[in-house]
Structures are given as C-alpha cells and as structure tokens.
Short mmCIF file of C-alpha atoms in Angstrom, two decimals:
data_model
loop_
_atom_site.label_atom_id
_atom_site.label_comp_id
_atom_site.label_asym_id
_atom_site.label_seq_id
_atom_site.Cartn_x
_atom_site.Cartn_y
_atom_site.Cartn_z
CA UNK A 1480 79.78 -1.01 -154.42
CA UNK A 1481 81.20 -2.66 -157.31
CA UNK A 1482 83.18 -2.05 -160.52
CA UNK A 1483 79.91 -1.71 -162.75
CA UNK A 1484 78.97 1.73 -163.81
CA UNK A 1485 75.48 1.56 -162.73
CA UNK A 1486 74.46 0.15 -159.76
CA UNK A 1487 70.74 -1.62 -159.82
CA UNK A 1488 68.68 -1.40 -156.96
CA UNK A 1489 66.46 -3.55 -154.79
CA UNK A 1490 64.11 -2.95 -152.05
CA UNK A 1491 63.92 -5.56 -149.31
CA UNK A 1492 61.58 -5.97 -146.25
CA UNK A 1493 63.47 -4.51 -143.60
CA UNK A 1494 63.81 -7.39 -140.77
CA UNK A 1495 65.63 -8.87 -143.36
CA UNK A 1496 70.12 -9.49 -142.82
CA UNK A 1497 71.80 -7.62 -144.75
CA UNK A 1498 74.07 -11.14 -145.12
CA UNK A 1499 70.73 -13.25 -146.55
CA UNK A 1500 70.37 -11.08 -149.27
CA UNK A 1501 73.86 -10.72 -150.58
CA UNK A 1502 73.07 -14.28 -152.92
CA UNK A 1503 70.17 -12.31 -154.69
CA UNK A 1504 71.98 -9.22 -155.34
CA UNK A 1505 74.95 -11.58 -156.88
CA UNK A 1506 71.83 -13.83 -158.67
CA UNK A 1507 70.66 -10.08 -160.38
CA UNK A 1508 74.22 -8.51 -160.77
CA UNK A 1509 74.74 -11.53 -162.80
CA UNK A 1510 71.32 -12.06 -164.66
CA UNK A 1511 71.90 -8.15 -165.79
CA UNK A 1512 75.20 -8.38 -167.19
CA UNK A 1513 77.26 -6.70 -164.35
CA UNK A 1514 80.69 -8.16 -163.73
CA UNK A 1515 81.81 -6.98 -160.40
CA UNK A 1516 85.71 -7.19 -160.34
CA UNK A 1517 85.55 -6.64 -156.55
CA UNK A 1518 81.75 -5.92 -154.38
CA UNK A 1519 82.91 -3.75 -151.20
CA UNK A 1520 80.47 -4.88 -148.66
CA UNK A 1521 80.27 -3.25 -145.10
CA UNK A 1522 80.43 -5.75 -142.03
CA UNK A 1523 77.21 -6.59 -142.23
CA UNK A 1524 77.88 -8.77 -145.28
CA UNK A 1525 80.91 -10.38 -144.37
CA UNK A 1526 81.34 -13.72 -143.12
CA UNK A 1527 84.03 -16.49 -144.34
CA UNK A 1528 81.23 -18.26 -145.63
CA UNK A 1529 79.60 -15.45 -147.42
CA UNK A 1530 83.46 -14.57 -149.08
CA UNK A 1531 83.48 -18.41 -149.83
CA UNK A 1532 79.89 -19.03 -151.59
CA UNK A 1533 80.10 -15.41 -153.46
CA UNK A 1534 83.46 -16.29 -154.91
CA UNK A 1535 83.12 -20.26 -155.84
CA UNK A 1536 79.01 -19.61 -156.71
CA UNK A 1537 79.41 -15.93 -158.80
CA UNK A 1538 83.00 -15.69 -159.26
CA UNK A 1539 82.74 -12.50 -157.32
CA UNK A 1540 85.09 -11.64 -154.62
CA UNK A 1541 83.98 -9.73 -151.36
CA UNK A 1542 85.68 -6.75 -149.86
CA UNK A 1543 84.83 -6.27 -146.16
CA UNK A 1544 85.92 -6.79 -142.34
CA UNK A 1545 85.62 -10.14 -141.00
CA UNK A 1546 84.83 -9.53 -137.27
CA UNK A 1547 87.91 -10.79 -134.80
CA UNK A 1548 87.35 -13.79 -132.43
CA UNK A 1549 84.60 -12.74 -129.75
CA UNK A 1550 85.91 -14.65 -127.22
CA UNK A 1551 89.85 -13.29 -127.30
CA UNK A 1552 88.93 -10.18 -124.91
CA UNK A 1553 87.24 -12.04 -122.58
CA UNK A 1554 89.76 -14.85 -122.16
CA UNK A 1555 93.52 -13.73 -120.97
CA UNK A 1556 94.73 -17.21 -122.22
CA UNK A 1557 94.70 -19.46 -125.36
CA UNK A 1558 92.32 -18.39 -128.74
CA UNK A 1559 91.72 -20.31 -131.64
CA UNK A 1560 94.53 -19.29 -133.44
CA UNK A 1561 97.09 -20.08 -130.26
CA UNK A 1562 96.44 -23.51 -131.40
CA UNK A 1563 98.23 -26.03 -134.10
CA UNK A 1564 95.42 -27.60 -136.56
CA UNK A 1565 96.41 -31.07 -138.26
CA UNK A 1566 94.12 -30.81 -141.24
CA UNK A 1567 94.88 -34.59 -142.26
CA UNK A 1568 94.72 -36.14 -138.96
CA UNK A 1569 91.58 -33.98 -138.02
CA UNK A 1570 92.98 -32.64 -134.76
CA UNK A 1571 94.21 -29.42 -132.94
CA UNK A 1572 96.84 -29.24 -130.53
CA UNK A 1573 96.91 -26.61 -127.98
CA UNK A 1574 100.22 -24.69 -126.53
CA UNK A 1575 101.14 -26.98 -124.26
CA UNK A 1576 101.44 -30.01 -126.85
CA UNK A 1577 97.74 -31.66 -126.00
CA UNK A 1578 96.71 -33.17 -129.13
CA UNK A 1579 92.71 -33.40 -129.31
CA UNK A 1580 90.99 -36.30 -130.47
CA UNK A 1581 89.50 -36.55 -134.13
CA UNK A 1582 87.07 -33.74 -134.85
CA UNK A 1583 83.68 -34.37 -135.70
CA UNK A 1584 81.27 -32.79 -138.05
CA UNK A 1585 78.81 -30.68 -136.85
CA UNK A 1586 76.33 -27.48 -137.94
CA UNK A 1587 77.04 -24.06 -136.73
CA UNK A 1588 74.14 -21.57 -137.40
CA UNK A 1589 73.19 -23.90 -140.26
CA UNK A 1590 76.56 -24.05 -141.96
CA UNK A 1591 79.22 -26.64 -141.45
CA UNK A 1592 81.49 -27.00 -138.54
CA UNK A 1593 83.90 -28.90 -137.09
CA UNK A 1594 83.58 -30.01 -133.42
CA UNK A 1595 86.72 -30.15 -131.54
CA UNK A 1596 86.68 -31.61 -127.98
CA UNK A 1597 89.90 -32.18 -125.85
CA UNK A 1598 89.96 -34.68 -123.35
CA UNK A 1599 89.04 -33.70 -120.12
CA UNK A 1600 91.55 -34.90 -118.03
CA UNK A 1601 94.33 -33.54 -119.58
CA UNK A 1602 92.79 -30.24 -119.12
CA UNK A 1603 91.92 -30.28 -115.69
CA UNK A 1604 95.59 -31.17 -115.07
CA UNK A 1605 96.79 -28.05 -117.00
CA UNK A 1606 98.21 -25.30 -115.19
CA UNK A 1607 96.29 -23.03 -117.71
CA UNK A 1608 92.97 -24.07 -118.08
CA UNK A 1609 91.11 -21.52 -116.11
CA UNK A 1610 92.58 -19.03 -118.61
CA UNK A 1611 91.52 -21.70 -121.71
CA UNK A 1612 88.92 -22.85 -120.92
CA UNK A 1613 87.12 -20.25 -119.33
CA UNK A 1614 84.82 -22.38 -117.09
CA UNK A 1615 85.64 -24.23 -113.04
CA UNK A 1616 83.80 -27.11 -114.32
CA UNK A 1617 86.49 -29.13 -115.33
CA UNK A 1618 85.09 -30.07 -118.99
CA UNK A 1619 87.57 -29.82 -121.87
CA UNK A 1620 88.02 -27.27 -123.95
CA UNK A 1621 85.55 -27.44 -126.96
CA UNK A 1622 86.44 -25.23 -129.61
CA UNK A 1623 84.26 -24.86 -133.03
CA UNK A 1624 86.12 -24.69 -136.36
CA UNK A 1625 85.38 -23.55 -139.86
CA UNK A 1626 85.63 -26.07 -142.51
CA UNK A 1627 89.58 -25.62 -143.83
CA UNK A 1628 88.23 -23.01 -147.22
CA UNK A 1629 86.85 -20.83 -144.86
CA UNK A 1630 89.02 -20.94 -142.32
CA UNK A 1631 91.99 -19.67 -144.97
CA UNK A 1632 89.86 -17.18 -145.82
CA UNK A 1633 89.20 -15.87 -141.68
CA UNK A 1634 92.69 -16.04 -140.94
CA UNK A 1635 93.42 -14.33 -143.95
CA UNK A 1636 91.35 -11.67 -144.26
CA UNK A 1637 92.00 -10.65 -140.45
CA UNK A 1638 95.68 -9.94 -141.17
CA UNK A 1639 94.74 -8.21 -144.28
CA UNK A 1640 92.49 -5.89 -142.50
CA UNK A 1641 95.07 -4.85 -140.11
CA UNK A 1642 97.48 -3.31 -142.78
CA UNK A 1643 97.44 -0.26 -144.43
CA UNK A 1644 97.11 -1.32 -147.67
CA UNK A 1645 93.87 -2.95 -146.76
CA UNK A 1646 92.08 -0.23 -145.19
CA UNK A 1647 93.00 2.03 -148.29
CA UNK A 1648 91.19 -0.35 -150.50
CA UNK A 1649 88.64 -0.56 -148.15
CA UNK A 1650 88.37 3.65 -148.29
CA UNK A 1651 86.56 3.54 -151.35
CA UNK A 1652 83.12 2.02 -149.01
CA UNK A 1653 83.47 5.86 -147.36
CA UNK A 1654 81.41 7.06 -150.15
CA UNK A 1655 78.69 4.80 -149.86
CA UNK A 1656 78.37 5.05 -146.10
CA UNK A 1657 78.30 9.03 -146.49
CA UNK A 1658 75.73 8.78 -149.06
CA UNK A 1659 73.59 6.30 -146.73
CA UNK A 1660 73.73 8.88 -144.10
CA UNK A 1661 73.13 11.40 -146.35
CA UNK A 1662 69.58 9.94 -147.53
CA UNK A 1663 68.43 8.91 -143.83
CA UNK A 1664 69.15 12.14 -141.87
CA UNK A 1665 68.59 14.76 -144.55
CA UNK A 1666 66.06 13.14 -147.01
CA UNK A 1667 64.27 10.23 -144.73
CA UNK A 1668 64.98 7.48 -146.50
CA UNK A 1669 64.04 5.19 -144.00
CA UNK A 1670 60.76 6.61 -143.54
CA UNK A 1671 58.32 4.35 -145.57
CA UNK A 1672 55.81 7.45 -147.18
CA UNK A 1673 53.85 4.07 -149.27
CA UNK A 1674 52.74 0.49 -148.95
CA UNK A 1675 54.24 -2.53 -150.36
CA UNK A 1676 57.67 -2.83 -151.62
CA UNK A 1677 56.70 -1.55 -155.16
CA UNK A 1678 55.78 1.69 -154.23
CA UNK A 1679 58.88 1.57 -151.42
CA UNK A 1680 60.83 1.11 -154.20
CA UNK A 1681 59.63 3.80 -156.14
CA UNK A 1682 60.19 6.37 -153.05
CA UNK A 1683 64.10 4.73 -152.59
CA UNK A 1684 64.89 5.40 -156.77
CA UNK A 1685 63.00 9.08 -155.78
CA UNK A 1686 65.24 9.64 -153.00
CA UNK A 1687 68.15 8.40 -155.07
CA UNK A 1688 67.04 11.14 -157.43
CA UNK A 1689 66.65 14.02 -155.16
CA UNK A 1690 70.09 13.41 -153.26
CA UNK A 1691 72.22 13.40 -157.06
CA UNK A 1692 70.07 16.55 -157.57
CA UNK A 1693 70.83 18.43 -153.90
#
C-alpha cells in the first residue's frame, strides 16, 4: 500500500519471497512516477535490511513488523539486547561485565554480519551460562550482529511496534489483507485459469475487476 492513487500491478512466479521482489516493485514505483510517502508492507517484506536498502536506494520508507529475536523464548537467560555493544571498540559486553573480543566480519544469509565470539573460559566459569549460552559444551557464547544502520533500525522498529500509536498506523494494511482474502476464497485468485505470467496477469487485473465490481 502506498500514498499513490493508483497502485500498478505485477505478477510474479509464485516460489518467489515476497522480500526479493520488494527492489523491483520500488525500481517500477519509481520508473512510473509514484512517490510513496510511506509503502505498508506485511511481515513478509520486512527485514532491517530491506527498511535500510528501500530507504537509502528509493528514498522510500517501509511500514511493517520486524519479527522479535527467535531465540528469547527458548532461552530463560541473556538475549541480544541484555548485552552492552561498544560500536568503536567493536565489542559487546554481556551482564555480568565480560567484554568480548573484537568482532569480526562475516555474511549472514548473504548480507553483512558481525561475528561476536566471547572467550570461552570466562563463560564456562559463569554462573549463568547454561541459561546464555544455551549449550553443555562449554564453547562461548557466539552471538551474530547486524551492521550498526540496521541494527538502529531492529531495535527501533521493535519498540515502535509495541505501542499504540504504531499499530494504528499499521491499521491502514487491514484493508489490503481483507481484500487479499477476499480475491482467494471468494473469486480464486490463486487458481492459475492460463499459462505464462502474461496471461496470469491478465486473470489477476480480471479478478481485480470483478472484486471492485461485487
């Protein structure tokens, strides 16, 4: 959803993420003149690296949920944010005052990261490190960290989406869900009648067509 009035549309082969297409549809919002004050994405589009490129490569900011820190139900202890990060000195330190040594660079799914690795002797001395660490091996506690623009932005946006005020701006995405669910249970929109993505597309601006009219 954006601010435009009109809202192009795009058919794309349907193994595709919803995530790898997002710099395409900025690309062609662009290229056709639309100026997006805000794009309200659903989960599926959000990372902290997809709110970074869309913002510094199309001046377009993303509205969405970032998901919360998979690991913080499972472990009863320390998560990422428990700990102290020392952007010049590239370190962490964890509760109980262990200060990690340098980070190192490193690639996460393909993106940068930074590779943080605390010694392990001072962990296996720790009083808490069944509940940090999470393994009985006695390693260290490795934790993987977003390069300092995108970790603003994680940190950020998952206090924003805890308030209020958030989730009404966030409201506005009801419509669009409705009318997805609309089109696949009542029209079968996801129900390829042709071949090719052409004549896919023509059956998706059809459908479009036929909901408005209903």
């Amino acid at each position: 959803m954006t601010s435009a009035t009109k809202q192009p549309c795009w058919s794309q082969p349907a193994p595709q993420q919803d995530i790898d297409a997002l710099d395409d549809i900025h690309q062609q919002l662009t290229r056709q003149g639309f100026q997006p004050l805000e794009h309200v994405v659903d989960g599926g589009y959000v990372t902290p690296d997809s709110i970074y490129q869309a913002t510094l490569t199309w001046g377009i900011p993303l509205l969405g949920p970032v998901r919360d820190d998979p690991q913080a139900a499972q472990r009863p202890g320390f998560t990422k944010e428990d700990f102290h990060i020392d952007w010049d000195n590239r370190t962490l330190t964890c509760p109980n005052g262990i200060t990690s040594p340098p980070w190192k660079p490193t690639l996460g799914d393909g993106h940068p990261r930074l590779s943080v690795l605390f010694p392990r002797k001072a962990c296996r001395e720790c009083e808490d490190r069944l509940k940090c660490t999470g393994n009985v091996g006695g390693k260290g506690r490795h934790i993987l960290l977003l390069p300092k623009p995108q970790r603003k932005i994680q940190s950020q946006v998952r206090k924003d989406q805890k308030t209020s005020n958030w989730q009404r701006r966030y409201a506005i995405r009801a419509g669009c869900e409705a009318t997805v669910s609309e089109t696949v249970h009542a029209h079968g929109l996801r129900h390829c009648r042709y071949r090719g993505l052409a004549k896919t597309h023509v059956q998706h601006v059809l459908t479009a067509a036929g909901t408005k009219i209903v």
